[in-house]
Coordinates of C-alpha atoms and ligand atoms in Angstrom, one line a residue:
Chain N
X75 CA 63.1 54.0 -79.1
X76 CA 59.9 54.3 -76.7
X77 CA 61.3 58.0 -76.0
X78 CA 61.5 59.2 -79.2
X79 CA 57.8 57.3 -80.4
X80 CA 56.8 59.6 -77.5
X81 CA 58.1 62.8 -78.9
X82 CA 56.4 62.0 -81.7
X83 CA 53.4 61.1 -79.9
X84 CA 53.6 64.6 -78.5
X85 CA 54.3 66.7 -81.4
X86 CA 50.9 65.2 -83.2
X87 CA 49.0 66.2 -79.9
X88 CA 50.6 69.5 -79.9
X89 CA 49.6 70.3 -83.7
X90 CA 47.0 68.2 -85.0
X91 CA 45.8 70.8 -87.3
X92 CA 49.3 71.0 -89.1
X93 CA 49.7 67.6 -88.7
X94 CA 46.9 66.2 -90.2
X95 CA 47.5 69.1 -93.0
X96 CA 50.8 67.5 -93.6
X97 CA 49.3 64.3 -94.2
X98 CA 46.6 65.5 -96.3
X99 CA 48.9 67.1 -98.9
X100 CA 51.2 64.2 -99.1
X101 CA 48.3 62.3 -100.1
X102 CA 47.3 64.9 -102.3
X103 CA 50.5 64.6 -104.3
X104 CA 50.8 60.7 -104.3
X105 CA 46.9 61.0 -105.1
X106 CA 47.9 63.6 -108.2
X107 CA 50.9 60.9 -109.3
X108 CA 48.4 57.7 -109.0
X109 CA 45.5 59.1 -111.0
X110 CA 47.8 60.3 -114.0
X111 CA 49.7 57.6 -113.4
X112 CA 46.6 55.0 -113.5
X113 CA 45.9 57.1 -116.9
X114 CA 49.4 56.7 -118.4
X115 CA 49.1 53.0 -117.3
X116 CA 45.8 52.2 -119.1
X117 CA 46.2 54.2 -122.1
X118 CA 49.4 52.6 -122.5
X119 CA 47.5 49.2 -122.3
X120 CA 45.2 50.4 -124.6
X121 CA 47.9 51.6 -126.9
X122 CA 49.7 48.5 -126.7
X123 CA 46.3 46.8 -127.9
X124 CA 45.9 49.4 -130.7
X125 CA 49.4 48.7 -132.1
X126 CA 49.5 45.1 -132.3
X127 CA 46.3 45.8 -134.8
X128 CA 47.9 49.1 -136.4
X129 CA 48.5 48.1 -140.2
X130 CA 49.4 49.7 -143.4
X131 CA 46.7 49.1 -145.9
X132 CA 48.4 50.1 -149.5
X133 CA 45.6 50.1 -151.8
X134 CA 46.7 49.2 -156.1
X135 CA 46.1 50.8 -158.7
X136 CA 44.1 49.2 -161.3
X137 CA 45.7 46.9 -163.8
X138 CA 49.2 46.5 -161.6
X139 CA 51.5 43.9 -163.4
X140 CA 51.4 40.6 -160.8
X141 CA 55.2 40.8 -161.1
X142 CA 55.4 44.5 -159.9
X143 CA 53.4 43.9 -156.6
X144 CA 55.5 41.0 -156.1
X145 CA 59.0 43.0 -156.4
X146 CA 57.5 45.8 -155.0
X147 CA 56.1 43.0 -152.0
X148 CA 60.0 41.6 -151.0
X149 CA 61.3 45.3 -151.3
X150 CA 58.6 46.1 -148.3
X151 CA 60.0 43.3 -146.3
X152 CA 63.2 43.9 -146.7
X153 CA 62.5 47.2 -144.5
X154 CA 64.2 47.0 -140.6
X155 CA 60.1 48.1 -139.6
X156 CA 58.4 45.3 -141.3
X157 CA 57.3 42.3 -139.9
X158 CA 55.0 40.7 -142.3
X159 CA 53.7 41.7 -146.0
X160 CA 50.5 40.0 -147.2
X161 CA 48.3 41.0 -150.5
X162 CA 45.1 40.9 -150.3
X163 CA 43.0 40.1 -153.4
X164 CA 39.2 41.8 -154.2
X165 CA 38.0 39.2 -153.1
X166 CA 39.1 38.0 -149.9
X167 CA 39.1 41.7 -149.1
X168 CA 35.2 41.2 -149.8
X169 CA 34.8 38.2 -148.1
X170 CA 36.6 39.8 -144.8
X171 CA 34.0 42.7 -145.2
X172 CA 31.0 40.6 -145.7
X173 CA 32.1 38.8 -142.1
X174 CA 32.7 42.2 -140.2
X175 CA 30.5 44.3 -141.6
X176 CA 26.6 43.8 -142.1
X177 CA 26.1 46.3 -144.8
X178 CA 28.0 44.1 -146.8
X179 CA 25.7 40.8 -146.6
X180 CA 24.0 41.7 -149.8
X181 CA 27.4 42.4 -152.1
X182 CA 28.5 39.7 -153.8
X183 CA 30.7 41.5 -156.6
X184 CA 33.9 42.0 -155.7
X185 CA 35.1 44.1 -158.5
X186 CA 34.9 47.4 -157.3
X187 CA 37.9 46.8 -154.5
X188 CA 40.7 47.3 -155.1
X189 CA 43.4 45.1 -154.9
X190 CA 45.6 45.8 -151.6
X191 CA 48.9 45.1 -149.8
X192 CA 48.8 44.7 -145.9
X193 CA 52.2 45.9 -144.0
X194 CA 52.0 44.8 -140.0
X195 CA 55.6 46.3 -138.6
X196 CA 57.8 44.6 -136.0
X197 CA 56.8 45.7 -131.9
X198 CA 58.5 49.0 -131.2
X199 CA 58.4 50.5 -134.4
X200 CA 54.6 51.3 -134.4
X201 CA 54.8 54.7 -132.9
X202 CA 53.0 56.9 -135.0
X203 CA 56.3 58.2 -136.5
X204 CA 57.2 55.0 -137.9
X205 CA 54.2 54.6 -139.4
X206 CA 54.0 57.8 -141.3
X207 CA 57.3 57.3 -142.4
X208 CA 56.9 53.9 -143.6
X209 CA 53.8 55.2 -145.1
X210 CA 55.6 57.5 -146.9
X211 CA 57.9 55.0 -148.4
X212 CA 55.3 52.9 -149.5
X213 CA 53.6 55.9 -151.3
X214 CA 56.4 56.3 -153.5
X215 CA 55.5 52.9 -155.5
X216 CA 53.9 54.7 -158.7
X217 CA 51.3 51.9 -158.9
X218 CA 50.0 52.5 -155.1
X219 CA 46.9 54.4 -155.5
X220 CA 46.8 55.3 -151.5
X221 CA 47.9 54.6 -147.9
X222 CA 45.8 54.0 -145.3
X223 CA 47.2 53.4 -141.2
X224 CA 46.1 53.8 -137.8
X225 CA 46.5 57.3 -138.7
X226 CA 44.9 60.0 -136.0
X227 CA 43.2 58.6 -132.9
X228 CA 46.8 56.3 -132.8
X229 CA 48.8 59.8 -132.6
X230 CA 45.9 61.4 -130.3
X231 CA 46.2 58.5 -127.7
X232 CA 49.7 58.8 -127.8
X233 CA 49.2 62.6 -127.3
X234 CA 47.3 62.1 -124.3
X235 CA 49.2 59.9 -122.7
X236 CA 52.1 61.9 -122.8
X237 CA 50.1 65.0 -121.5
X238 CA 48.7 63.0 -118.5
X239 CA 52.3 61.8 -117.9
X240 CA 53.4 64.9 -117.8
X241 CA 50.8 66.8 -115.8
X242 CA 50.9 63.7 -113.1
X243 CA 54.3 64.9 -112.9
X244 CA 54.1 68.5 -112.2
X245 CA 50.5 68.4 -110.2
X246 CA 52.3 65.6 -108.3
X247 CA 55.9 67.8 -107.8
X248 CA 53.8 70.3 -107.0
X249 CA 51.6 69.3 -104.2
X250 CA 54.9 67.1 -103.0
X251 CA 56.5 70.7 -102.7
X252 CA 53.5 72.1 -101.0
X253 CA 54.2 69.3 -98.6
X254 CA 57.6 69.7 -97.8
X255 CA 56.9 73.3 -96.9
X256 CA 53.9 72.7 -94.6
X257 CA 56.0 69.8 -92.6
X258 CA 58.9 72.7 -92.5
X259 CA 56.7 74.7 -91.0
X260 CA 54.9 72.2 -88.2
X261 CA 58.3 71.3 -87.7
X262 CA 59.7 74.6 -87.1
X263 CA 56.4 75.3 -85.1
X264 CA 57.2 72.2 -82.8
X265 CA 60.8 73.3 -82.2
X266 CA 59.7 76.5 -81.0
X267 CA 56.9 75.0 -78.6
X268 CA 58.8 73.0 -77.7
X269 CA 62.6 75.1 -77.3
X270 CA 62.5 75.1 -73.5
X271 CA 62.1 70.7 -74.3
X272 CA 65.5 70.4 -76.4
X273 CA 67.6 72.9 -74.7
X274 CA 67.1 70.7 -71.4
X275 CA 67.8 67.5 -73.6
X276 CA 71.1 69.4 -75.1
X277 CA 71.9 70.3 -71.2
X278 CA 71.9 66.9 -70.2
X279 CA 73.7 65.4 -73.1
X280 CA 71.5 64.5 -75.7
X281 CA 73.3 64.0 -79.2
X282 CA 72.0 66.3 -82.3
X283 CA 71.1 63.2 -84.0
X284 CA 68.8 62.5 -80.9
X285 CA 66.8 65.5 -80.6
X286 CA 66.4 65.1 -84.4
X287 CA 65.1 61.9 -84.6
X288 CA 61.3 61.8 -82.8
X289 CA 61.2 65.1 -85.9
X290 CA 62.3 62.8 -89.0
X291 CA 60.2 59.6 -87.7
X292 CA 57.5 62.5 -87.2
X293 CA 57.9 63.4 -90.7
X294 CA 58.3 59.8 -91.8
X295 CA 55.3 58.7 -90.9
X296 CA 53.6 61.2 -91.3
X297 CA 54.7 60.4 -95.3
X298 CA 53.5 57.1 -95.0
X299 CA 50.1 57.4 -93.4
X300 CA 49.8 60.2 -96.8
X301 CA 50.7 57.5 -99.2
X302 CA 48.5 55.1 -97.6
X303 CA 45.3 57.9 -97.8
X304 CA 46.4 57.9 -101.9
X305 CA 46.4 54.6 -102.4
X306 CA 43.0 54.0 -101.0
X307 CA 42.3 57.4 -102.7
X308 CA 43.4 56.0 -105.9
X309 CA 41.8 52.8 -105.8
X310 CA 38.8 54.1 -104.9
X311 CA 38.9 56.7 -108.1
X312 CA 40.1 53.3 -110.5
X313 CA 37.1 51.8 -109.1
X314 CA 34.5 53.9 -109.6
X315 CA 36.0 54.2 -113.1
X316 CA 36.0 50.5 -113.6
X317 CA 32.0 50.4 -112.8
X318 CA 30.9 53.2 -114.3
X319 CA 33.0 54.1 -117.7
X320 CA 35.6 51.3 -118.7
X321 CA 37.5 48.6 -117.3
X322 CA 40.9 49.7 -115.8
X323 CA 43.9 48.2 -114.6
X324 CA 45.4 49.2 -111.1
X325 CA 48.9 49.1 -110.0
X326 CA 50.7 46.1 -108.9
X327 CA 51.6 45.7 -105.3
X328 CA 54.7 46.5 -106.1
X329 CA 54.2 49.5 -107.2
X330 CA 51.3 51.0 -104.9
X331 CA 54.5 50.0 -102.2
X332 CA 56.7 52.2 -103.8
X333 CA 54.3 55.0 -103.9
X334 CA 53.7 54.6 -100.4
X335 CA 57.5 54.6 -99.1
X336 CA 57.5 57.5 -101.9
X337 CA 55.3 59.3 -99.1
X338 CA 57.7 58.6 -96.6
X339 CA 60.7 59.9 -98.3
X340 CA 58.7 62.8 -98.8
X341 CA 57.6 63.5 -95.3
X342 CA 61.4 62.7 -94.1
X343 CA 62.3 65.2 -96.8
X344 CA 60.3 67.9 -95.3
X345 CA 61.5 67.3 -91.6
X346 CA 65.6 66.9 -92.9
X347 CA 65.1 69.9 -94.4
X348 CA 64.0 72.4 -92.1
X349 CA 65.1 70.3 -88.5
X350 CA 68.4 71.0 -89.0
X351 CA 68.3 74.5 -89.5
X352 CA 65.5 75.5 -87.1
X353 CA 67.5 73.2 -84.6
X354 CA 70.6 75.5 -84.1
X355 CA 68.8 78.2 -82.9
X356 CA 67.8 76.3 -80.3
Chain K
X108 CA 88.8 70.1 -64.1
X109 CA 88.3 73.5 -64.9
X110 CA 90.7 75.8 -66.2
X111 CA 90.3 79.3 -67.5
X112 CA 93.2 81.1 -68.8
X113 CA 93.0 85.0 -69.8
X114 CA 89.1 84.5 -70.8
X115 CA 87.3 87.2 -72.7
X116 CA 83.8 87.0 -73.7
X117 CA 82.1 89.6 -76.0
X118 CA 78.4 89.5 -76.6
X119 CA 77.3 90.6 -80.2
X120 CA 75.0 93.2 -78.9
X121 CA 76.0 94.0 -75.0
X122 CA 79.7 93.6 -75.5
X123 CA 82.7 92.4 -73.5
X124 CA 80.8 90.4 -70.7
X125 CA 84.5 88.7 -69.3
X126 CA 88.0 90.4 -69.6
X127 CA 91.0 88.4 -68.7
X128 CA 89.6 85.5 -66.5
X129 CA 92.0 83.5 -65.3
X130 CA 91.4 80.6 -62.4
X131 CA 90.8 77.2 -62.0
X132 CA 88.6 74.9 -60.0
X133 CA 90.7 71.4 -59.1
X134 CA 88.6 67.7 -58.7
X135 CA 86.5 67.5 -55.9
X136 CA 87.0 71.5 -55.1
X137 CA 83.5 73.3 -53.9
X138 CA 84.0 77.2 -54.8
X139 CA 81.5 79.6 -54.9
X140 CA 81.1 82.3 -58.2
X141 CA 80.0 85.8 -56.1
X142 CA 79.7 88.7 -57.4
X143 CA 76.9 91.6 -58.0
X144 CA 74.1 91.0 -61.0
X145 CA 75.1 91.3 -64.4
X146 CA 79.0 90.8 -63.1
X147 CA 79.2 88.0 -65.2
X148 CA 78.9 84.6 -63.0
X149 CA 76.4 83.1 -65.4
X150 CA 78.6 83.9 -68.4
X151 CA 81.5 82.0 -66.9
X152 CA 79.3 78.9 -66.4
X153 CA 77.8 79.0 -70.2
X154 CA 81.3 79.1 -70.6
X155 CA 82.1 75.8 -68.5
X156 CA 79.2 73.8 -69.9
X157 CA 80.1 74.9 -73.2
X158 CA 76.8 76.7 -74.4
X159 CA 79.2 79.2 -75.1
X160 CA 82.8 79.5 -76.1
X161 CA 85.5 82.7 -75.6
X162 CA 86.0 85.2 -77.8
X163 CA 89.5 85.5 -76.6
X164 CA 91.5 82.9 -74.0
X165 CA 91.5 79.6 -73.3
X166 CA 88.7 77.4 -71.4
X167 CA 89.5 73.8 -70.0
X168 CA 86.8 71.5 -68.5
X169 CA 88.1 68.1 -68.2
X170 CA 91.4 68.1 -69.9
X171 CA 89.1 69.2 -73.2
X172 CA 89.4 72.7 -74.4
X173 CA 86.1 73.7 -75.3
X174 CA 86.9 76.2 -78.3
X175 CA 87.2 74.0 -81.9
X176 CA 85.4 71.3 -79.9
X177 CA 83.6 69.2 -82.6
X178 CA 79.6 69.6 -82.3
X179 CA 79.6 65.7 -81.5
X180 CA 82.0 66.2 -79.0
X181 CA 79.8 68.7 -76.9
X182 CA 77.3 65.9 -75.3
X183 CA 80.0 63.6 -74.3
X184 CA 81.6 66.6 -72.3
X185 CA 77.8 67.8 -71.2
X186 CA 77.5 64.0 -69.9
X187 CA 80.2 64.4 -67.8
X188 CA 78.8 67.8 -66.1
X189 CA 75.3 68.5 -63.7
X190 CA 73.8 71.6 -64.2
X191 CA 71.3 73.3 -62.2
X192 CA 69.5 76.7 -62.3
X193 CA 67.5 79.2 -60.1
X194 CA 64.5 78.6 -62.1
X195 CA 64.8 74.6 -62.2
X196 CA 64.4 74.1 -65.8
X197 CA 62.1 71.0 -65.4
X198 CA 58.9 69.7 -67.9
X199 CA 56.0 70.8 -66.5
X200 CA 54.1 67.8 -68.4
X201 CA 56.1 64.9 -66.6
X202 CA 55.9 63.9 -63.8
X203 CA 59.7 64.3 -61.1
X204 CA 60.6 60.2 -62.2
X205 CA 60.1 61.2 -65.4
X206 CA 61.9 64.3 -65.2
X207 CA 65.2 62.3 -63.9
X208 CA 64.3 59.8 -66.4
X209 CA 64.6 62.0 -69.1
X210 CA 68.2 62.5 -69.2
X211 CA 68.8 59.1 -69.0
X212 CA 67.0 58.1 -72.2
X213 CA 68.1 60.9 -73.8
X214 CA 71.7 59.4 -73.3
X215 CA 70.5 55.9 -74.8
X216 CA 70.7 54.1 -71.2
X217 CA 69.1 50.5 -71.7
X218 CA 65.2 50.9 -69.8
X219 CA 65.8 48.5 -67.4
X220 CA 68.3 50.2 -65.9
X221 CA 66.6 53.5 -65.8
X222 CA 63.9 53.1 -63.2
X223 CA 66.5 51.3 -60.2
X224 CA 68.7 54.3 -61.2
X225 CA 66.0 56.8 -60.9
X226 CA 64.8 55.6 -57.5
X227 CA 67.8 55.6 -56.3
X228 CA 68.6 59.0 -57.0
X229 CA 65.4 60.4 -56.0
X230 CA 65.9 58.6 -52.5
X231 CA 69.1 60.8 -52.2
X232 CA 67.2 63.9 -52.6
X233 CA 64.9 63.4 -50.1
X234 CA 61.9 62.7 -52.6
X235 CA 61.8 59.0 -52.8
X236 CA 57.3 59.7 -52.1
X237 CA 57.0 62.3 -54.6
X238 CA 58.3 60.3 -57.8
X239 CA 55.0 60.3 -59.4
X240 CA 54.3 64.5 -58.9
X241 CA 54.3 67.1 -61.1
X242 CA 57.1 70.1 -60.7
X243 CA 53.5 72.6 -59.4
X244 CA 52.8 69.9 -57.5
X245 CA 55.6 70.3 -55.7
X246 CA 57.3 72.9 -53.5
X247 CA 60.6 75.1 -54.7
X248 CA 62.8 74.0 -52.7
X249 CA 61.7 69.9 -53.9
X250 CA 61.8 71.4 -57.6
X251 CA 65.1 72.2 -57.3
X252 CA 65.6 69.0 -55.6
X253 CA 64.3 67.2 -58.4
X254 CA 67.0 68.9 -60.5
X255 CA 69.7 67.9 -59.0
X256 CA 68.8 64.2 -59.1
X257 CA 68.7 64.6 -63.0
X258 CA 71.6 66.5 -62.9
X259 CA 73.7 63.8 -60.6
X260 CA 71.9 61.0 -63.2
X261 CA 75.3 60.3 -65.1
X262 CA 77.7 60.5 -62.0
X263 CA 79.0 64.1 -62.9
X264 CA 82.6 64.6 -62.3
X265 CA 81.6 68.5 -61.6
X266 CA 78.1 69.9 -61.1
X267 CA 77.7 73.5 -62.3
X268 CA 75.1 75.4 -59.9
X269 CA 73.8 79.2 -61.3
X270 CA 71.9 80.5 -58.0
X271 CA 70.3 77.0 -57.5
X272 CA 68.9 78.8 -54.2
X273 CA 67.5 82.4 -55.6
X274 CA 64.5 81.6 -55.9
X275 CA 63.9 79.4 -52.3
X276 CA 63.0 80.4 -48.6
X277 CA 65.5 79.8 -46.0
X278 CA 64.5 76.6 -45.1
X279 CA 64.8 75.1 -48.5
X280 CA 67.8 77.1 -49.4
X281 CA 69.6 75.4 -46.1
X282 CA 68.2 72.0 -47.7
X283 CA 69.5 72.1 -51.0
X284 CA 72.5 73.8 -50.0
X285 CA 73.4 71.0 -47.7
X286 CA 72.4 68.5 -50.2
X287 CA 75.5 70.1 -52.8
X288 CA 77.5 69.8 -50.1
X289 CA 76.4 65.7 -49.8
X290 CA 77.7 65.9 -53.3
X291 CA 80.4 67.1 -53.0
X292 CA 81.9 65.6 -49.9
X293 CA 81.0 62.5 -52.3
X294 CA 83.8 63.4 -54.4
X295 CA 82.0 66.0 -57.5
X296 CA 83.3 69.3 -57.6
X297 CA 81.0 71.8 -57.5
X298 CA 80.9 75.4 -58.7
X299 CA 77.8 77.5 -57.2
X300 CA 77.3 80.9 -58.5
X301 CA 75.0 82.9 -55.4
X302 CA 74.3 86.0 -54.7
X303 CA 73.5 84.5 -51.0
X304 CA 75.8 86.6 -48.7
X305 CA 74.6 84.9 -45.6
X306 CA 75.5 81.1 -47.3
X307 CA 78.7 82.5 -48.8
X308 CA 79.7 83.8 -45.1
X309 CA 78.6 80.7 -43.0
X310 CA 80.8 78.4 -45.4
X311 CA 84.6 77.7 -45.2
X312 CA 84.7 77.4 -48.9
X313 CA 86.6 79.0 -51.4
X314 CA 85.3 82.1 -53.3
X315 CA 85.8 83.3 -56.6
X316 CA 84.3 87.2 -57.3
X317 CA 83.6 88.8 -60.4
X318 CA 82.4 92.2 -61.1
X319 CA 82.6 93.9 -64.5
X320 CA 83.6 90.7 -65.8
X321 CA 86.6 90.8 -64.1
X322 CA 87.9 88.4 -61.5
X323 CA 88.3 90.7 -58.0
X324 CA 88.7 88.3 -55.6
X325 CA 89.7 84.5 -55.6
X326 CA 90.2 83.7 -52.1
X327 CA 92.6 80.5 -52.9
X328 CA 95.1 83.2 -54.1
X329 CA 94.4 85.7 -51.0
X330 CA 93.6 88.8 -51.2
X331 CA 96.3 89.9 -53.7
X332 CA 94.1 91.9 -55.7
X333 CA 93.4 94.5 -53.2
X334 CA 90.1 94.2 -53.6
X335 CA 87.4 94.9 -50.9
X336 CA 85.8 91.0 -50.3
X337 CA 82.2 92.1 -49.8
X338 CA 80.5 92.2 -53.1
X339 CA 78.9 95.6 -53.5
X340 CA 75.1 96.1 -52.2
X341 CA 74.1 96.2 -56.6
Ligands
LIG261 N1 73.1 85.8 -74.1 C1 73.5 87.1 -73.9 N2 73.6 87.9 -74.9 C2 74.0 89.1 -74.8 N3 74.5 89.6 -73.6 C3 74.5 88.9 -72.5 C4 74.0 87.5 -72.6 N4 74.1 87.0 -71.4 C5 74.6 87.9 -70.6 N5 74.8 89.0 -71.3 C6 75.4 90.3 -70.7 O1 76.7 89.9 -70.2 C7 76.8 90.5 -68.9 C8 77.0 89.5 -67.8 O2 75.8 88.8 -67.6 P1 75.7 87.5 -66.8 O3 76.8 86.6 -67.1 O4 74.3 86.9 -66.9 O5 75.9 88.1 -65.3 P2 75.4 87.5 -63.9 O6 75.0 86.1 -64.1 O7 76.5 87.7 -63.0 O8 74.2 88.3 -63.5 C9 75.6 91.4 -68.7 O9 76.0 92.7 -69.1 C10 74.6 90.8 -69.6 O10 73.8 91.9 -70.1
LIG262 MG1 73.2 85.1 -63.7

């Protein structure tokens, strides 16, 4: 379609300002969707780290009858949750301490720890719900003392992920509005520079899907050329995260493709719209 | 090939434009559309091409009647009609090949065949050494030349003319008159709406006047309206 690619060609000359504006916020909004995106993908990473790790420490109380902790032991694993049940004896709790932590070199009495019960639960139940209520359960033995898990930062990561999903979303919706308003409006511009243009195409015989295609390959590309600005955006901002804070992970191919076509569907979007309508009055 | 039939047209805002029309215009027919300014000659041709449809009536062009006509249908029929206009309607940013050219691609003809076809119909102009100028670049009279080889670019049954002279000198008015006639002694009909007294006259062909938006005079049906034939001096 060497015509229509020179439409195209001559719409961009015609409004570079709006044109390159158009770009621009498509990027922005693919750029909005990446970062929070990037930050939904890494803390769900880190979460996924966090959890295989999250356990329910049950801490006895003194003098508990061997027989009760075992009863009470097969009850626990007999919970849907539960993957694995394990006590943990003074000492090997002590032993475990003296290897992780230095201040415990010197200690060599294990008396004063108490006797505990270790609960790892099954993958996917070790949301922080779970855990509190499988926490809860456990408190109810009368001989456990107290009930230590993952507890807050678990619940906090899970908080922010959900709030960086979230505002990914509507920043992203947002600027992808924002875009599908400014192509509207090039578009509409173009239709009226170039009016005298199409009314001599529709003399001659031209098709209303003709005339409308150089304006949603205009927009397409337009969306693609954005999505390719926010990946490079987007890897640039992962990148200067990886060096100078923590090591993230980037999106797979896949996925940076999708965001890109994304783009596209946007900018054709904006130009289906708005060409239709601003067309007739033509 | 064209057939009007008790046509009235009523503009939102100026009113009735066309009462009762009725004529028709057979294959290879040349008729002239006379009639003062503002009588309603460029009305009836929106009419044929079908940038406009009757409020009241019926209008024909090619068998097809152009009221209810799907949307899609519309550039099939356009296809099958030239059109020129006083003020030549060309893109000032391309050059008079690319000007013919245009209506071509825009109908999805394969490249190749474009540029022979082009040629060709520049050569039957008259402007086979001016393909490569721009419409200033060129004189009225070879503007409106360049028009008409776009409008003949898909072998137009009929070629629809609104004062394709008013705005030429003698000289080039006797030009591109005598190239419609070319045309149509080719075999397309052609209906010329003038205001040209003197071309009207000198010709032998049929005339069809309006005034008021009302058909006064048709001279294939003689005189019968008792009409005066000399449009009024408006
Ligand atoms: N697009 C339009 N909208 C409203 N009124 C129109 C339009 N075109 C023409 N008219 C009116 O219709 C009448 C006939 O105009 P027109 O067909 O252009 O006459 P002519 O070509 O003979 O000069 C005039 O009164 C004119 O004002
Ligand atoms: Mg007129």
């Amino acid at each position: 379609m060497p015509l229509t690619l020179r439409e195209v060609m001559l719409g961009v000359r015609r409004s570079p300002l709006l044109s390159a504006l158009s770009v621009v916020t498509i990027a922005f909004s693919l750029f909005a969707f990446g970062l929070f995106g990037l930050l939904v993908l890494n803390v769900d990473r880190a979460l996924r780290g966090v959890e295989e790790h999250v356990e329910i420490v049950a801490f006895l109380a003194d003098g508990t009858l061997p027989e009760a902790v075992s009863t009470a032991m097969a009850d626990i694993s007999s919970f849907p949750e539960v993957a694995q049940v394990q006590e943990v004896s003074p000492e090997q709790a002590l032993a475990r301490a003296r290897a992780e932590l230095p201040e415990f070199q010197d200690v060599f009495d294990a008396s004063f720890l108490p006797p505990s019960i270790e609960v790892r639960l099954k993958e996917g139940h070790r949301d922080p719900r779970t855990v509190k209520e499988v926490t809860q359960r456990i408190q109810t033995y009368p001989f456990v003392d107290d009930v230590r898990y993952g507890e807050d930062w678990v619940k906090k990561l899970y908080d922010i992920r959900n709030i960086a999903g979230a505002a990914g979303i509507a920043l992203g919706s947002l600027f992808a509005a924002v875009a599908v308003i400014i192509i509207g409006t090039t578009i509409r511009m173009t239709v009226l520079a170039r009016e005298r243009e199409i009314s001599i195409m529709r003399l001659v015989g031209a098709t209303d899907a003709f005339v409308r295609r150089p304006f949603l390959l205009d927009g397409f590309l337009k969306g693609i050329i954005g999505g390719l600005l926010a990946l490079l955006l987007t890897w640039g901002a992962s990148s200067v995260i990886s060096h100078s804070l923590i090591q993230t992970t980037f999106f797979d191919p896949g996925v940076a493709a999708l965001g890109v076509i994304g783009g596209g569907i946007i900018g054709l979007l904006g130009s289906a719209l708005s060409v239709g309508r601003h067309l007739r009055r033509v | 090939m064209i057939r009007f039939s008790h046509v009235v047209k009523e503009y939102p805002r100026t009113g009735l434009a066309l009462q009762d029309v009725t004529f028709r215009v057979n294959k290879g027919e040349f008729a002239f559309l006379t009639g003062p300014s503002g009588a309603g000659k460029s009305t009836i041709l929106r009419l044929v091409i079908v940038e406009e449809t009757p409020t009241a009536g019926e209008v024909r062009v090619g068998g097809s009647l152009t009221s209810g006509l799907p949307r899609a249908e519309i550039p099939r029929l356009r296809r099958k009609i030239g059109v020129v206009f006083q003020d030549f309607r060309l893109l000032e940013d391309r050059t008079a090949e690319q000007n013919v050219a245009f209506a071509l691609e825009v109908t999805g003809a394969p490249r190749d065949a474009i540029s022979a076809r082009v040629s060709r119909l520049l050569t039957q102009v008259g402007l086979a050494s001016k393909g490569t100028s721009y419409p200033k670049e060129l004189s009225g009279g070879e503007q409106q030349r360049v028009a008409i080889a776009r409008a003949l670019v898909n072998d137009p049954v009929l070629l629809v003319a609104d004062e394709p002279t008013g705005n030429l000198d003698d000289r080039a008015t006797r030009g591109v008159f005598q190239l419609l006639r070319d045309i149509n002694a080719a075999g397309t009909a052609v209906l010329m709406a003038t205001h040209n007294l003197e071309l009207v006259k000198r010709n032998e062909y049929r005339v069809i006047e309006v005034n008021r938006g009302q058909l006064v005079f048709d001279s294939a049906e003689g005189n019968g309206a008792g009409v005066v034939t000399t449009p009024s001096p408006a």
